[in-house]
XYZ file of C-alpha atoms in Angstrom:
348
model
C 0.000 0.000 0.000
C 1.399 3.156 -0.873
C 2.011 6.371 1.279
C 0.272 9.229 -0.461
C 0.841 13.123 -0.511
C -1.874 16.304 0.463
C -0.953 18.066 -3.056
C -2.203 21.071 -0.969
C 0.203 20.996 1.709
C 2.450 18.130 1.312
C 1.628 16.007 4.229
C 1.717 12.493 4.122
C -1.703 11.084 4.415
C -2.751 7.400 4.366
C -5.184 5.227 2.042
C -8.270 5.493 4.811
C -7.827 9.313 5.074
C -10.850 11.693 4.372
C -8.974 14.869 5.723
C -5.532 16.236 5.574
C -4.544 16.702 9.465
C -2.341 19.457 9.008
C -4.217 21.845 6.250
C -8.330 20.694 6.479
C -8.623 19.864 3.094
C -10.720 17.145 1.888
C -9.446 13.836 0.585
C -10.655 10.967 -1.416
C -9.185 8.069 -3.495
C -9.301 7.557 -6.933
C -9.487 4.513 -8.449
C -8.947 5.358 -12.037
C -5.415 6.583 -10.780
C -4.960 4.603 -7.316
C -4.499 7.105 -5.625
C -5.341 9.378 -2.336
C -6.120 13.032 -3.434
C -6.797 16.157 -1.694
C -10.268 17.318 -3.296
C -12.908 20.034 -3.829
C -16.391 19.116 -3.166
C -19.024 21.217 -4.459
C -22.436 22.300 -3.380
C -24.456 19.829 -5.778
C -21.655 16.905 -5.026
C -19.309 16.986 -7.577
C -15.465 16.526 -6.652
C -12.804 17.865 -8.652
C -9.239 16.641 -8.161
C -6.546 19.178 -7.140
C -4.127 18.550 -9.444
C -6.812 16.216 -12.198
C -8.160 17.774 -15.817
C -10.630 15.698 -15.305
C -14.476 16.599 -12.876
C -17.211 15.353 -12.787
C -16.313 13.199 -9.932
C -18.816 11.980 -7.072
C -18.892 10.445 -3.305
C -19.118 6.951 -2.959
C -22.950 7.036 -1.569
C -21.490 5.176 1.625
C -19.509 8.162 2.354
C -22.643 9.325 4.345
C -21.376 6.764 6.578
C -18.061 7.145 6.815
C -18.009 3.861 5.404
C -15.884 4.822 1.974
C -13.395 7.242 1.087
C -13.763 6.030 -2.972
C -14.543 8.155 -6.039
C -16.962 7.039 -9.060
C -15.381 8.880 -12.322
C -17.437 10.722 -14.077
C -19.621 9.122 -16.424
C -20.406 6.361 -13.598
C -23.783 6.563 -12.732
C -23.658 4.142 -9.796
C -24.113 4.808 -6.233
C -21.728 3.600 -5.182
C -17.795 3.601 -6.041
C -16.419 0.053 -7.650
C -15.652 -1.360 -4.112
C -18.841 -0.913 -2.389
C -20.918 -1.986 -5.280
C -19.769 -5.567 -4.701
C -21.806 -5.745 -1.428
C -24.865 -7.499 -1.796
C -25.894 -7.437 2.494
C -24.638 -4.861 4.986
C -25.524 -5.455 8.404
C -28.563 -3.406 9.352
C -27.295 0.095 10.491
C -30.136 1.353 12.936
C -27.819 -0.886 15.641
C -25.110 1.782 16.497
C -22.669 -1.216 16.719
C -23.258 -2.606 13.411
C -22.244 0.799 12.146
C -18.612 0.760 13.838
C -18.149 -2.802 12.721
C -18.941 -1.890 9.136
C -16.490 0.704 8.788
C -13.715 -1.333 10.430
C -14.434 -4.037 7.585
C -14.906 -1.871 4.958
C -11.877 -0.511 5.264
C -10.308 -4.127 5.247
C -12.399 -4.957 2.243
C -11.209 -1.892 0.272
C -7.615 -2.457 0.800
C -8.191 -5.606 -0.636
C -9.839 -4.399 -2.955
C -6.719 -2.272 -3.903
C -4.713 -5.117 -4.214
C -6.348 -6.713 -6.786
C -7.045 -3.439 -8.737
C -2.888 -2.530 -8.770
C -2.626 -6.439 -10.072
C -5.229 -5.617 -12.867
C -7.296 -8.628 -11.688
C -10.987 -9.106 -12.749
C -13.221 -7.205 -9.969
C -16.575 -7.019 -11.296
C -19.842 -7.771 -8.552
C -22.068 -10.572 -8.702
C -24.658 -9.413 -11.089
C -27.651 -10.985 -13.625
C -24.694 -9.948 -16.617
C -21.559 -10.921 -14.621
C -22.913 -14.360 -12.407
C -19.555 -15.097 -12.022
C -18.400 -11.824 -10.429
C -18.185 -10.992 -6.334
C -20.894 -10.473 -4.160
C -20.077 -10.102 -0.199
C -22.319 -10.899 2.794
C -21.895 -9.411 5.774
C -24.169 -10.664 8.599
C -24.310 -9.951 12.397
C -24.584 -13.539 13.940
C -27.111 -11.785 16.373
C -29.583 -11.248 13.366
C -28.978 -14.537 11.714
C -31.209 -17.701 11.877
C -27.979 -19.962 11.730
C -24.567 -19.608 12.851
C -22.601 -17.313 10.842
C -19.792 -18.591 9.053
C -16.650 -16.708 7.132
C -16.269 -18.256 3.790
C -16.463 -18.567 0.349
C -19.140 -20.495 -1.927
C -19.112 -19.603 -6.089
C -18.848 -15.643 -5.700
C -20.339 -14.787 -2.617
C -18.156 -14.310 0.262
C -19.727 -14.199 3.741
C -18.039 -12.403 7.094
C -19.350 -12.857 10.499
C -19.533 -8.982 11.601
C -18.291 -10.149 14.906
C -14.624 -10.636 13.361
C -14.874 -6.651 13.149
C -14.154 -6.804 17.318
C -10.908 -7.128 18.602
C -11.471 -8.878 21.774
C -13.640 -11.309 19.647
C -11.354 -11.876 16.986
C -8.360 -12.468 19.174
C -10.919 -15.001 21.381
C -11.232 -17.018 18.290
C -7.510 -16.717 17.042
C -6.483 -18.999 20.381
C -9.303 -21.079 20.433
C -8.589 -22.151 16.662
C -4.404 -22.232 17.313
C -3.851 -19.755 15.223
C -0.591 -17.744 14.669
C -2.487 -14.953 12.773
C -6.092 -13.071 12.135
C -7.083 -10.717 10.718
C -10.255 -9.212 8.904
C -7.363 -8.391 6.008
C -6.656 -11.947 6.272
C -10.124 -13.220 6.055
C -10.595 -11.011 3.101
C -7.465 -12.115 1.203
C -8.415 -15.362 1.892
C -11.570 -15.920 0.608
C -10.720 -14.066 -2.450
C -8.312 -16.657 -3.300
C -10.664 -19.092 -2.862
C -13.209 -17.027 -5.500
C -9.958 -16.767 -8.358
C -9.221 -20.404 -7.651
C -12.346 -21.070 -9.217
C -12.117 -18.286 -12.319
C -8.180 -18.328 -12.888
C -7.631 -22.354 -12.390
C -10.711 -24.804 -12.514
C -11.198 -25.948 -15.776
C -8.150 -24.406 -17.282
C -5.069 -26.021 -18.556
C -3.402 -24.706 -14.975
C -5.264 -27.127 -12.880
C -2.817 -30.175 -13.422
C 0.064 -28.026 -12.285
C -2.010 -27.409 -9.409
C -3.209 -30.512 -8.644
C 1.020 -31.702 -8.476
C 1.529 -28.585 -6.375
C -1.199 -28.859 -3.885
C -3.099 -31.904 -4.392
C -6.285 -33.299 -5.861
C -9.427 -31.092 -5.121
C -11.393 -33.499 -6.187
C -11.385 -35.355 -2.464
C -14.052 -34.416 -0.727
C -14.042 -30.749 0.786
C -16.046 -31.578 3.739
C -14.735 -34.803 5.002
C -11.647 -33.149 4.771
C -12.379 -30.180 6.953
C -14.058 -32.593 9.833
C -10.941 -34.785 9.505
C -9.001 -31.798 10.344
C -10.829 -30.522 12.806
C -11.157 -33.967 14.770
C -7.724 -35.072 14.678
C -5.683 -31.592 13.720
C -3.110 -31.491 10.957
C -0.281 -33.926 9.856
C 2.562 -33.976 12.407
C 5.020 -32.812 9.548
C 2.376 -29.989 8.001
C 4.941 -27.316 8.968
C 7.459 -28.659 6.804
C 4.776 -28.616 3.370
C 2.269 -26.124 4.461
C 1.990 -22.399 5.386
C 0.026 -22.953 7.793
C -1.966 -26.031 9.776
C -5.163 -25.101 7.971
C -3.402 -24.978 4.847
C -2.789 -28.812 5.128
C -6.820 -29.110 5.600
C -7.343 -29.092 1.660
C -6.084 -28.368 -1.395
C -8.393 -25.440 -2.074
C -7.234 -24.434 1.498
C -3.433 -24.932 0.612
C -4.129 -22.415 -2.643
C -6.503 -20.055 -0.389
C -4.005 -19.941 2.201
C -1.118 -19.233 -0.541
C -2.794 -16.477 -1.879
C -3.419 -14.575 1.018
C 0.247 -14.894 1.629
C 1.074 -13.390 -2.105
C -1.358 -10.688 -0.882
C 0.880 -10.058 2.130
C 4.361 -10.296 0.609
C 3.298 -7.832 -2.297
C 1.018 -5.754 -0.416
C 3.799 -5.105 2.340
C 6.975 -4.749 -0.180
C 4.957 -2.156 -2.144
C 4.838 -0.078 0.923
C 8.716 -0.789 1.920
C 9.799 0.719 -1.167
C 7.192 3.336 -1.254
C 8.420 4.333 2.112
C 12.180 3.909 1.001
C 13.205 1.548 3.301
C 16.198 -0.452 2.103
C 15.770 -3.747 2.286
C 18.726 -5.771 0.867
C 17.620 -9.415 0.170
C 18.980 -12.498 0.205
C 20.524 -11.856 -3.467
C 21.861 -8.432 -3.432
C 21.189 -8.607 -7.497
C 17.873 -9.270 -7.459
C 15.856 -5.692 -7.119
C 12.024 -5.749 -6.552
C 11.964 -2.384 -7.777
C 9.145 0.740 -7.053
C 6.410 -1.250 -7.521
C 6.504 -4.881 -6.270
C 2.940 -5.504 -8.190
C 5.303 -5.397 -11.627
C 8.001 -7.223 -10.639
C 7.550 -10.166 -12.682
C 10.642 -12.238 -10.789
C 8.994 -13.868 -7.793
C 12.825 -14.679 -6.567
C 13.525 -11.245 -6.274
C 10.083 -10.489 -4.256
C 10.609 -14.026 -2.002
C 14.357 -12.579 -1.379
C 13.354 -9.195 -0.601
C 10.586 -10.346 1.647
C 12.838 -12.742 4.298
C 14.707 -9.773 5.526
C 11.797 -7.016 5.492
C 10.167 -10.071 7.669
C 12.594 -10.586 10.206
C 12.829 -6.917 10.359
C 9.671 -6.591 10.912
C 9.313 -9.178 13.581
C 11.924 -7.909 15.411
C 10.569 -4.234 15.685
C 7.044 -5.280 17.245
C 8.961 -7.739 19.600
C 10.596 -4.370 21.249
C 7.216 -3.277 21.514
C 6.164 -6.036 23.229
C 3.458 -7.060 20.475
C 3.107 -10.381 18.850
C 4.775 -10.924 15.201
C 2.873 -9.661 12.012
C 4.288 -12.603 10.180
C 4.465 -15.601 12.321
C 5.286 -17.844 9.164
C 8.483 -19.729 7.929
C 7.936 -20.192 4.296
C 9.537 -23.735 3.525
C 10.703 -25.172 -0.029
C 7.099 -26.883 -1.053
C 5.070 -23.509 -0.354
C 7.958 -21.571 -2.428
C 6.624 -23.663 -5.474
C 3.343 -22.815 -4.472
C 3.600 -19.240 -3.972
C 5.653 -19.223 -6.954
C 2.882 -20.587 -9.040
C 0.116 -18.128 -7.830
C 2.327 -15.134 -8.834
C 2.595 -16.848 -12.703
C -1.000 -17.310 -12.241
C -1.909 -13.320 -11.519
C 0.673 -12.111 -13.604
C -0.588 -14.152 -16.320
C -4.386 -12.843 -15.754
C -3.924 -9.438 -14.806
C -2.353 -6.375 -16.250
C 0.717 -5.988 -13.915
């Protein structure tokens, strides 16, 4: 994620900013250029860029709820910015809770969102033209009939609002053994699960896949209550990413994904910041913008260091690692892989 500039002041501002801290003036992103800008709103909603030929803009209609910082470009007649229209429930907002929760995963969702925009991914919602597009659910498990559970299931990806709590969260991060999560995470996650299914199955990839991670074609959910009941493979740590990884072969790729998320996601802001981070080869150079750099060596090499780096730092704080992970030789194949797999589908 990049660090972005007031171009009224020249204070650094941040992707979730709406206002410039040390001038007042108004900020939004743009998608059409990925970018924060500081903007002029008018009286009958229009937003201009400061330094854009271009008006005409408007406020993502969840602005209102300080929900979305986005821009539609002009010409869009939408509601709602290209992040926001991919929602298809929101939990209801007359509970002043459900309000606070939605902005915290909002702003999760859009910097996911991001990702997959900088990649030049497909991100089109779940629509009577587009049926194979994304359509997110998320429901308060106070609300719902059932138990509400995170996942993915042909498009539609469903969060339990409650992961939008800290304490909660955190409650079911021990309870489940696990090193790390997140509402980024979850996000990440389930996204890989959705361009499993529209970059892989049924292509030509899915044999190197299936040699990778494994044959999907074993049943999903005897698989999942096999791990749950007996926990993964003694030895997962030395093929896996992670214990849950080991759960399934759409798990393994899910769980991969995520972590090509994190790498990029993370060495895009390193450089953007200009923090030097010399890797493991001292030739290989990610470069300005880790989302282009086609060699996954140089990314894997870059990303040990900035790792241990950052590890270190939150240890003198006292807080818990941001990437409790060792990436072993099997999930460098695999991780290797995905970034062939979004190179070769997006625009990067």
């Amino acid at each position: 994620m990049k660090i972005f500039i007031c171009q009224r002041c020249g204070q650094r501002v941040y992707f979730e900013n709406v206002r410039c801290e040390r001038c007042g003036a108004d900020l939004a992103y743009l998608p059409d250029r990925m970018m924060v800008a500081a903007v002029t709103i008018a009286a009958d909603g229009t937003v201009t860029p400061m330094d854009s030929k271009r008006d005409g803009y408007r406020l993502c209609g969840n602005a209102q709820y300080g929900a979305c910082n986005w821009l539609l470009e002009p010409g869009d007649d939408q509601p709602l910015c290209r992040a926001c229209r991919l929602n298809r429930i929101i939990p209801d907002l007359s509970v002043p809770e459900n309000l606070r929760r939605w902005q915290r995963i909002e702003l999760a969702k859009h910097r996911a969102v991001h990702n997959l925009l900088r990649f030049g991914l497909p991100v089109v919602p779940k629509a009577g033209t587009a049926p194979e597009g994304i359509a997110f659910e998320f429901l308060a498990p106070e609300a719902a009939p059932a138990p509400v559970m995170t996942g993915h299931a042909g498009g539609v990806i469903t969060l339990n609002i409650a992961e939008a709590d800290d304490a909660e969260r955190e409650a079911r991060r021990v309870a489940m053994g696990e090193p790390y999560r997140t509402l980024l995470g979850h996000f990440r996650h389930e996204l890989g699960h959705y361009y499993w299914e529209r970059l892989v199955e049924g292509t030509p990839l899915i044999d190197e896949f299936r040699a990778l991670f494994g044959d999907e074609r074993q049943d999903y959910a005897q698989a999942l209550r096999r791990h749950y009941d007996q926990g993964p493979p003694a030895d997962w740590n030395e093929r896996f990413i992670s214990a849950y990884a080991s759960s399934h072969p759409w798990e393994d790729w899910a769980e991969c994904w995520a972590h090509t998320m994190h790498m990029v996601g993370t060495l895009d802001t390193a450089a953007n910041l200009k923090l030097v981070v010399i890797g493991v080869d001292a030739k290989r150079e990610v470069g300005s913008d880790a989302y282009r750099c086609t060699d996954f060596e140089a990314l894997l090499d870059t990303w040990y260091p900035l790792t241990e780096a950052l590890n270190a730092l939150n240890r003198s704080m006292g807080v818990n690692d941001p990437y409790p992970f060792v990436v072993n030789a099997p999930t460098t194949g695999k991780l290797a892989f995905i970034h062939r797999v979004i190179h070769g589908a997006g625009r990067a």
